[in-house]
CSV table of C-alpha atoms in Angstrom, one decimal:
chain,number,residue,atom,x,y,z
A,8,UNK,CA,63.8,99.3,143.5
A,9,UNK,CA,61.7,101.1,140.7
A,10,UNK,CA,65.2,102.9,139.4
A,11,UNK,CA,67.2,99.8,140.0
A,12,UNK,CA,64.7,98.3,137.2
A,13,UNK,CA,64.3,101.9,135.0
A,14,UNK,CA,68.3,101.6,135.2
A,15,UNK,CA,68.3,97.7,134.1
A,16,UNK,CA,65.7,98.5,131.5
A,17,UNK,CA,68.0,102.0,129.8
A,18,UNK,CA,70.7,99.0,129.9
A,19,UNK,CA,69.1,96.7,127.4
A,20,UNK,CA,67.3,99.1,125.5
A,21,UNK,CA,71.0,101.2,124.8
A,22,UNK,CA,72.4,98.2,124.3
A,23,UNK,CA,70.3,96.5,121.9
A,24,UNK,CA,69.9,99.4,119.8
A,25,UNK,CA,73.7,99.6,119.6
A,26,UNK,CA,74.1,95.7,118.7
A,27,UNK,CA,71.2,96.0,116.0
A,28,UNK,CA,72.9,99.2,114.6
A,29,UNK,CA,76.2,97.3,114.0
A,30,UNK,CA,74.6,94.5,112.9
A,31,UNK,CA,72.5,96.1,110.5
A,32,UNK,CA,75.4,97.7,108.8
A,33,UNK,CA,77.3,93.9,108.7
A,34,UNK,CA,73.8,92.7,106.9
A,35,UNK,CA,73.0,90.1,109.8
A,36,UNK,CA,69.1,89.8,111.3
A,37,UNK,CA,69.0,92.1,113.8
A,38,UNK,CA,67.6,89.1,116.1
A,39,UNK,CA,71.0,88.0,116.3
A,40,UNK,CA,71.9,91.4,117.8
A,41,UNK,CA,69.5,91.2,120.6
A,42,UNK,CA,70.5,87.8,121.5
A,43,UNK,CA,73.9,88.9,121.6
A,44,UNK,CA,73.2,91.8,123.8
A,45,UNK,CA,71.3,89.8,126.7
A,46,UNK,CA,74.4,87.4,126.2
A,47,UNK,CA,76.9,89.9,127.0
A,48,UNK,CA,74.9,92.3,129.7
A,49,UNK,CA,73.5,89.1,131.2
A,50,UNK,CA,74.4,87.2,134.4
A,51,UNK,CA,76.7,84.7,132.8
A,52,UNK,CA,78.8,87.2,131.6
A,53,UNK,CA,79.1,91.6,132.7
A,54,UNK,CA,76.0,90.3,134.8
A,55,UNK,CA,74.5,93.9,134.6
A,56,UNK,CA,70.8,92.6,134.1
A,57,UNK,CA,69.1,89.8,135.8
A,58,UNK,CA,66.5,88.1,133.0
A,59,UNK,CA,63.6,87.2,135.4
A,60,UNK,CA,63.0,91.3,135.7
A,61,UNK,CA,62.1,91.4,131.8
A,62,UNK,CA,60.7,88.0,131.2
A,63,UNK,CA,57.0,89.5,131.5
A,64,UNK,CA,58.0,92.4,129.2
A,65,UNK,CA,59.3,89.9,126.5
A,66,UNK,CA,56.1,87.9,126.9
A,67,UNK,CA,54.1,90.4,125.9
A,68,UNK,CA,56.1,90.9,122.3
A,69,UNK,CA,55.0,86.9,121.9
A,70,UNK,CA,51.7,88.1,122.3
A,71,UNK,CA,51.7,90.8,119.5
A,72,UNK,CA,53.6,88.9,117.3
A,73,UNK,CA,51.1,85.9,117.8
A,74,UNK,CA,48.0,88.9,117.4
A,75,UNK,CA,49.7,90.4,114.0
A,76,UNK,CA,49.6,86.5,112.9
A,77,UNK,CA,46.3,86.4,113.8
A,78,UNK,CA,45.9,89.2,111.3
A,79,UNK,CA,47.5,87.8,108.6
A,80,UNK,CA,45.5,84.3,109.1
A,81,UNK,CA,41.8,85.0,108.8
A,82,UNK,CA,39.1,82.1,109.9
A,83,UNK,CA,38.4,80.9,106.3
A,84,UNK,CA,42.2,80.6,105.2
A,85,UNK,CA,42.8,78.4,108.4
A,86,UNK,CA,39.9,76.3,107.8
A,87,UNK,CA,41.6,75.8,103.7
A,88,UNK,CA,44.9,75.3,106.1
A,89,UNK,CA,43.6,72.7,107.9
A,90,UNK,CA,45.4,69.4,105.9
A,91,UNK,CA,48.7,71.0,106.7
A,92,UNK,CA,47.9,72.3,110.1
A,93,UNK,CA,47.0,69.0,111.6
A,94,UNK,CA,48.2,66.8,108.8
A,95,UNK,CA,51.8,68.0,108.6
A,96,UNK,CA,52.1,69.7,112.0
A,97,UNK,CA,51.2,66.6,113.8
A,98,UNK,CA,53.0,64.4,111.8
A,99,UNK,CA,56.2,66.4,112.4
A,100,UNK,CA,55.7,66.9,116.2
A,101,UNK,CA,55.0,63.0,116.7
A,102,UNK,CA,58.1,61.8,114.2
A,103,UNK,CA,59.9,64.1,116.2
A,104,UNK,CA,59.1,63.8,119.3
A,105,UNK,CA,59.3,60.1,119.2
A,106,UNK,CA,62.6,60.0,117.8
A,107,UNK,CA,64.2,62.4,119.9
A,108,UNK,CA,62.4,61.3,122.7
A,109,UNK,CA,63.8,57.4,122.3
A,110,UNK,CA,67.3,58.8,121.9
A,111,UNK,CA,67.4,60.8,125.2
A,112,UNK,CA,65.6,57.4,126.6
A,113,UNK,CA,68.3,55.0,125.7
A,114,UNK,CA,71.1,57.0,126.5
A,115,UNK,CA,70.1,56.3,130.1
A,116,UNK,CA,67.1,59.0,131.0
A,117,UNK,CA,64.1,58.9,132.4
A,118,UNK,CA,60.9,58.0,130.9
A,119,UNK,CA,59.6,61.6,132.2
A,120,UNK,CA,63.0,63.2,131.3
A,121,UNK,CA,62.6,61.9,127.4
A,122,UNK,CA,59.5,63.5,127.2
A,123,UNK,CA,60.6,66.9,128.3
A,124,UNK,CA,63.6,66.9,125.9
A,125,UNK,CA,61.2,65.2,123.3
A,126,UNK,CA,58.8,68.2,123.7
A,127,UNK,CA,61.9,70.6,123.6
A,128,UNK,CA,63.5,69.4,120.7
A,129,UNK,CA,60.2,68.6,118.7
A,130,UNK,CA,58.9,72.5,118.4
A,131,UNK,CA,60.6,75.1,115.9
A,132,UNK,CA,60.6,79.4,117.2
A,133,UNK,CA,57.3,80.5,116.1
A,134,UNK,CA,58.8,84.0,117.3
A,135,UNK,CA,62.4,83.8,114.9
A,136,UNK,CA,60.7,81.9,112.0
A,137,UNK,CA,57.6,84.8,111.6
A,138,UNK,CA,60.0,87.5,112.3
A,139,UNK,CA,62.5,85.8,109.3
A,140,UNK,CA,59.7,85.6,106.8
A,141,UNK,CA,58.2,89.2,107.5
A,142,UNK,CA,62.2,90.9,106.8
A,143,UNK,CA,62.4,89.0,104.1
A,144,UNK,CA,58.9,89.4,103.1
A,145,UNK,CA,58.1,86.0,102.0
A,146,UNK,CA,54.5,85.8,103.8
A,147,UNK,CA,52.7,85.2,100.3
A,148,UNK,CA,55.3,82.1,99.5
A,149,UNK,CA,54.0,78.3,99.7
A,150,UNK,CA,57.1,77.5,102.0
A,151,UNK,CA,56.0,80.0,104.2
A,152,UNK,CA,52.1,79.7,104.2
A,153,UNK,CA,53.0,75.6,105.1
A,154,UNK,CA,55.8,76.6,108.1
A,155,UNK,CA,53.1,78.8,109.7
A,156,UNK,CA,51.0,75.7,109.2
A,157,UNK,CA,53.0,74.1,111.1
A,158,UNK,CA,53.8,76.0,113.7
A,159,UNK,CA,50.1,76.8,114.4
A,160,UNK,CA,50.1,73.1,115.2
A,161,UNK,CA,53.4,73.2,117.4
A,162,UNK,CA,51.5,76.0,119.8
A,163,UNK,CA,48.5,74.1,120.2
A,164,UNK,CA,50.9,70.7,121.1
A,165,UNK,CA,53.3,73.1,123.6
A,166,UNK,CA,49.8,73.1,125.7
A,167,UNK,CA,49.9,69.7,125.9
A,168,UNK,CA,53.7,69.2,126.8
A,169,UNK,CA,53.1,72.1,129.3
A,170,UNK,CA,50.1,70.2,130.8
A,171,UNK,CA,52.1,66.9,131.2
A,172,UNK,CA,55.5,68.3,132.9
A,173,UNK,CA,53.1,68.7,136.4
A,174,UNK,CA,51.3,65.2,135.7
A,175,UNK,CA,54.6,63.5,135.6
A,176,UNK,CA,56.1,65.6,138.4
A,177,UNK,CA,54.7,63.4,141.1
A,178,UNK,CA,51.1,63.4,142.5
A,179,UNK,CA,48.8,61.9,139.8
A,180,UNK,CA,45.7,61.3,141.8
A,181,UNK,CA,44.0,63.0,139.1
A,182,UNK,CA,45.5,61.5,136.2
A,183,UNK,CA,46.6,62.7,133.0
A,184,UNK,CA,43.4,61.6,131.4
A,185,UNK,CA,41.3,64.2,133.6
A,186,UNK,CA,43.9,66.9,133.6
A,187,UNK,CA,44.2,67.0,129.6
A,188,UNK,CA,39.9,66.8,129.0
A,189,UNK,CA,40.1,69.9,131.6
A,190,UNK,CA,42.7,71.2,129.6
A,191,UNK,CA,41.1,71.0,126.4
A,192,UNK,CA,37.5,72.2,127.9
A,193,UNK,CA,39.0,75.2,129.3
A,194,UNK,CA,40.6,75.9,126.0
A,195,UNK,CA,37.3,75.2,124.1
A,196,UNK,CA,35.3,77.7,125.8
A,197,UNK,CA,38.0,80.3,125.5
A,198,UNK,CA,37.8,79.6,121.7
A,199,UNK,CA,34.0,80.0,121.3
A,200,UNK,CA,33.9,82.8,123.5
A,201,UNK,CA,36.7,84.9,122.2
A,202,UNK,CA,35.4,84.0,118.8
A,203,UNK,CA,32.1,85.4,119.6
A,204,UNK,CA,33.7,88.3,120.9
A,205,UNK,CA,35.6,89.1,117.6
A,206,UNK,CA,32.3,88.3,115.7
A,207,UNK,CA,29.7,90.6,117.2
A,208,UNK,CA,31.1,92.9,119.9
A,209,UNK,CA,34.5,94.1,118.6
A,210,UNK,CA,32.8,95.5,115.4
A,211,UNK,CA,30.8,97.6,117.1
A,212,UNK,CA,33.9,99.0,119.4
A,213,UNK,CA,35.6,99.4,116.4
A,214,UNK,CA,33.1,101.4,114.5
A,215,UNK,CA,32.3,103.6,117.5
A,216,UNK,CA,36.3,104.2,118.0
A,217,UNK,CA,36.8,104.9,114.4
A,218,UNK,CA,34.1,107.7,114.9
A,219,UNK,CA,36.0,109.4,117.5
A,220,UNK,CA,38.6,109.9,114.2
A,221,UNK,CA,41.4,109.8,116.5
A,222,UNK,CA,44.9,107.6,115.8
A,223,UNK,CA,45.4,107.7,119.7
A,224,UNK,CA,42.0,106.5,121.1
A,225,UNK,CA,42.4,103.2,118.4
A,226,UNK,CA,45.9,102.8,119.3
A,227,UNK,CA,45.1,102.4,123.1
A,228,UNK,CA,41.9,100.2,122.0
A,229,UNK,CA,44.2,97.8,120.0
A,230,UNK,CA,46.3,97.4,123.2
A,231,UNK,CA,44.0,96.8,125.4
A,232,UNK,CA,41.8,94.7,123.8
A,233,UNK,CA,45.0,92.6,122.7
A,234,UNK,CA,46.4,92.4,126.0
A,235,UNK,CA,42.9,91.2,127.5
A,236,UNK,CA,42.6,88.4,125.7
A,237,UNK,CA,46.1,87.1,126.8
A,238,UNK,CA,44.9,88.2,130.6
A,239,UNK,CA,41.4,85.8,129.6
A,240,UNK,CA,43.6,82.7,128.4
A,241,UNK,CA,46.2,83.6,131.4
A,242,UNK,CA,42.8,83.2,133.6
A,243,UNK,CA,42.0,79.9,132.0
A,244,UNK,CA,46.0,78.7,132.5
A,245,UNK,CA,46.8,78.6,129.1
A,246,UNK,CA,49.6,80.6,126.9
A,247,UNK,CA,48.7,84.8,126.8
A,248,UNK,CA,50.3,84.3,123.2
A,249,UNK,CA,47.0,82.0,122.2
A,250,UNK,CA,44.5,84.9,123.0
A,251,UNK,CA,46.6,87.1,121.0
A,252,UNK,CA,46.5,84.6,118.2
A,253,UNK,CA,42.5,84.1,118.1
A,254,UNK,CA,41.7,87.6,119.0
A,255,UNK,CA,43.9,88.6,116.1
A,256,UNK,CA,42.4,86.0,113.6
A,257,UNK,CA,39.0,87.8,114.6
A,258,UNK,CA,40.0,91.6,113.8
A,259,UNK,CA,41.3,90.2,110.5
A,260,UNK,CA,37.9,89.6,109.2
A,261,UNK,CA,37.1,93.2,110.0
A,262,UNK,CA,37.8,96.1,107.7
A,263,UNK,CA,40.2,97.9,110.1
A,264,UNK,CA,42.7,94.7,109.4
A,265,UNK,CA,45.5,97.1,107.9
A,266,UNK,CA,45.0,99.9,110.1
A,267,UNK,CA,45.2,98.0,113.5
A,268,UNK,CA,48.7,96.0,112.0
A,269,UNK,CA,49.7,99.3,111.1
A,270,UNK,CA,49.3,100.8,114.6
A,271,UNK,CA,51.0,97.5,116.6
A,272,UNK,CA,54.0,96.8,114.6
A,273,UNK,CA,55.7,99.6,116.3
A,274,UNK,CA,55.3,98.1,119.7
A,275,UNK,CA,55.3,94.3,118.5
A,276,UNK,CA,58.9,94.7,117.3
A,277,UNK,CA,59.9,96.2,120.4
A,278,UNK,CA,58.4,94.0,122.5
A,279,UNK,CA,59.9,91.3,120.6
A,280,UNK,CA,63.3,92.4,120.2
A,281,UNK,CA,63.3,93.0,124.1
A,282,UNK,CA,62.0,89.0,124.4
A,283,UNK,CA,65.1,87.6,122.4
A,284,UNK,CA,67.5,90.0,124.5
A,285,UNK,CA,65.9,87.9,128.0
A,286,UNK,CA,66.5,84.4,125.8
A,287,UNK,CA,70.4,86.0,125.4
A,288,UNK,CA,70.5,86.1,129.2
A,289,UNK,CA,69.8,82.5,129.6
A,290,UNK,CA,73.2,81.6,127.2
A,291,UNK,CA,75.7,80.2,130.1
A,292,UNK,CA,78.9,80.8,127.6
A,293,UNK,CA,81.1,78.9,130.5
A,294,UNK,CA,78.8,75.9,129.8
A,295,UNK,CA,78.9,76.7,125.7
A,296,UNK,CA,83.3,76.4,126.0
A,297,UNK,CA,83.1,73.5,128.7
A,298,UNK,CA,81.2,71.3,126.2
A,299,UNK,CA,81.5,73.3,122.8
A,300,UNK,CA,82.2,69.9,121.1
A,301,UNK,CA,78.7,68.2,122.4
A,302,UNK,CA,76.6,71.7,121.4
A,303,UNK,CA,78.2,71.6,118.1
A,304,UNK,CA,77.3,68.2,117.2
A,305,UNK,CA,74.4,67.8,119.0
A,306,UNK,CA,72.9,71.2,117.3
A,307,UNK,CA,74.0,69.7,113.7
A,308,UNK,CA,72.6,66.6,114.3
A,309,UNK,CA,69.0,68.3,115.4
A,310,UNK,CA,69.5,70.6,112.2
A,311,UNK,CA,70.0,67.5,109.9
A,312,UNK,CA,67.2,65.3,111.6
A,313,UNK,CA,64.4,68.1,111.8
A,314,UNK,CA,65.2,69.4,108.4
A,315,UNK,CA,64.9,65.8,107.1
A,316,UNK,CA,61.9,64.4,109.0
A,317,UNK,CA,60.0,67.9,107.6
A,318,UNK,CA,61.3,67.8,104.7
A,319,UNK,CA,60.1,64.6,103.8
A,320,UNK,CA,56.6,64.9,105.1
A,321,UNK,CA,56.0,68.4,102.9
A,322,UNK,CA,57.7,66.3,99.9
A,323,UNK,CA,55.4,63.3,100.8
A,324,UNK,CA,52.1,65.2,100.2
A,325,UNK,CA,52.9,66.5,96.8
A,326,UNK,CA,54.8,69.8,97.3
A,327,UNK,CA,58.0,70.7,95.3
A,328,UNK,CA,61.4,70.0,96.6
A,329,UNK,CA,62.4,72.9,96.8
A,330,UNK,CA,59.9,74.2,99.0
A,331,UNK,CA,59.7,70.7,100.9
A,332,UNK,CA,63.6,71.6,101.8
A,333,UNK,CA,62.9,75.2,102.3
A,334,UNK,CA,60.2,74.3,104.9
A,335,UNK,CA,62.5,72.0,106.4
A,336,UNK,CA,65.0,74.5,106.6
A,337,UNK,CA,63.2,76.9,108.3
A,338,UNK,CA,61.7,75.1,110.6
A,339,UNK,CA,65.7,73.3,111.4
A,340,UNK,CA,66.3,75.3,114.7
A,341,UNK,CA,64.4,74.5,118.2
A,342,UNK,CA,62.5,77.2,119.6
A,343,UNK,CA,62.1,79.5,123.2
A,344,UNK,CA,60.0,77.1,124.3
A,345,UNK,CA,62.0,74.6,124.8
A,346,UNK,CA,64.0,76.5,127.3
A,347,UNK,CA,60.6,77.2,129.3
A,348,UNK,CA,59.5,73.8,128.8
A,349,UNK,CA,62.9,72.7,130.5
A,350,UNK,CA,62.9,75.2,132.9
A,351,UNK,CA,59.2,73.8,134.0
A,352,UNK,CA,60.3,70.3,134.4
A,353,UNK,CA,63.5,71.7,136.9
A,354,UNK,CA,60.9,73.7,139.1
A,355,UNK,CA,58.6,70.1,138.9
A,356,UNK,CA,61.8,68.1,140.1
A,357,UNK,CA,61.8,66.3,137.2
């Protein structure tokens, strides 16, 4: 079993590399060359890989990339964020949900249902959108300082849509009432505590690593201390990628910011290039050809709606066009979580 799986994993690796070679070389995002590769070595097509055996693996590369954002986005710039965090994200999750939502309602769905596709429509790729931005190194922008904005927002409501699939699947003794305070408790204390965490006890690992003077011991402390924090919001049944997040917003207040970004990217981009090869799997093309017309209008129509809702709003609060429609733009495309989110509501009966 362990060299059926080191044989699976030489597959996508060889592959991959091969696709983002050739589509280097045609000037396309190499993203679209990992996709492409779990498409064609996936179970839908050669079926030479099975997706479930790297879904953890691709998990983790959400987690880094989350913990380099974290980097980038230190405590006082999120608190200066805050109007278009909450202000613009939640307007554009609730426009969107609603509207989408309503549609999916009226064509016949279920109440439950509508919500499901609502929440899967409604919330952009943090993961394609932050790895666009950093190749075309557009971080320091305005359009790109309000998409993360955004985002930021869209991760905190994918808790809440990921909290309501099991409250509408059936038994709700508890109610949804009880299940989202829990929710947002749990999350609460994981925020204070990581926070203190990052405040007072990382510094002084950090200082006592550095003294060691060696690249090796504060690569492996990087790791670990990155991957714990996803295994402590794991524990608390939230998303690994939020620990990432707030442990990384921590370390950026620290002077070893550039070093430990430094040190990561190496494995985030990895990581993450092996996640978008899993969400390639998932592409049934036999379902794409039998219904090509629906995908293509369907996929234009979310393009057009979500870039106007977003551009609208960014417009609204005094921003210039043409970074209202460049937000909008970027922020066009649905993300990976929609397909967990839907994937969620199957196992739920839903």
């Amino acid at each position: 079993m362990a060299f059926e799986f080191f044989e699976d994993f030489l597959i996508v690796i060889g592959v991959a590399l091969i696709g983002a070679v050739v589509f280097s070389r045609l000037r396309l995002p190499s993203i679209i060359a990992y996709i492409s590769a779990g498409m064609i070595i996936g179970p839908h097509l050669l079926g030479w890989v099975r997706p479930h055996d790297f879904s953890l693996i691709g998990e983790f590369g959400v987690v880094f990339l989350l913990f380099s954002i974290g980097l980038e986005f230190s405590l006082p710039r999120m608190l200066s964020l805050k109007g278009p965090v909450f202000g613009l994200g939640g307007a554009q999750v609730v426009i969107t949900s609603i509207i989408f939502g309503a549609a999916v309602y009226l064509w016949g769905a279920s109440i439950e249902s509508a919500v499901v596709v609502a929440g899967a429509l409604a919330l952009s790729s943090t993961a394609i959108v932050i790895r666009e931005l950093a190749d075309l190194q557009q971080f320091g922008s305005r359009y790109a300082q309000l998409s993360v904005a955004i985002l930021l927002f869209q991760d905190l409501a994918a808790v809440v849509f990921l909290i309501l699939v099991p409250v509408m699947s059936g038994d709700q003794n508890s109610g949804f009432a009880i299940e989202l305070a829990s929710a947002l408790g749990r999350g609460l204390v994981l925020l204070v505590m990581l926070m203190a965490i990052g405040k007072w006890v990382l510094p002084i690992v950090y200082h006592e690593v550095a003294r060691t003077r060696s690249n090796e011991v504060f690569l492996l402390t990087t790791l670990v201390i990155a991957l714990l924090a996803a295994w402590v919001t794991h524990a608390f049944e939230l998303s690994m990628a939020l620990g990432g997040f707030v442990i990384g917003m921590m370390l950026g207040e620290g002077p070893y910011k550039h070093q430990i970004d430094t040190e990561v990217r190496p494995f985030k981009d990895i990581l993450l290039g092996l996640f978008f090869v899993t969400i390639g799997m998932n592409v049934d093309l036999v379902v794409v050809s039998e219904f090509w017309f629906r995908v293509v209008v369907f996929a234009a129509v979310l393009i057009f709606l979500s870039t106007l809702i977003v551009a609208v709003l960014v417009r609204t609060m005094g921003e210039r066009t043409d970074d209202a429609l460049r937000v909008g733009l970027t922020l066009a495309q649905a993300g990976e979580f929609g397909l967990a989110l839907l994937v969620l509501a199957q196992i739920n009966g839903i």
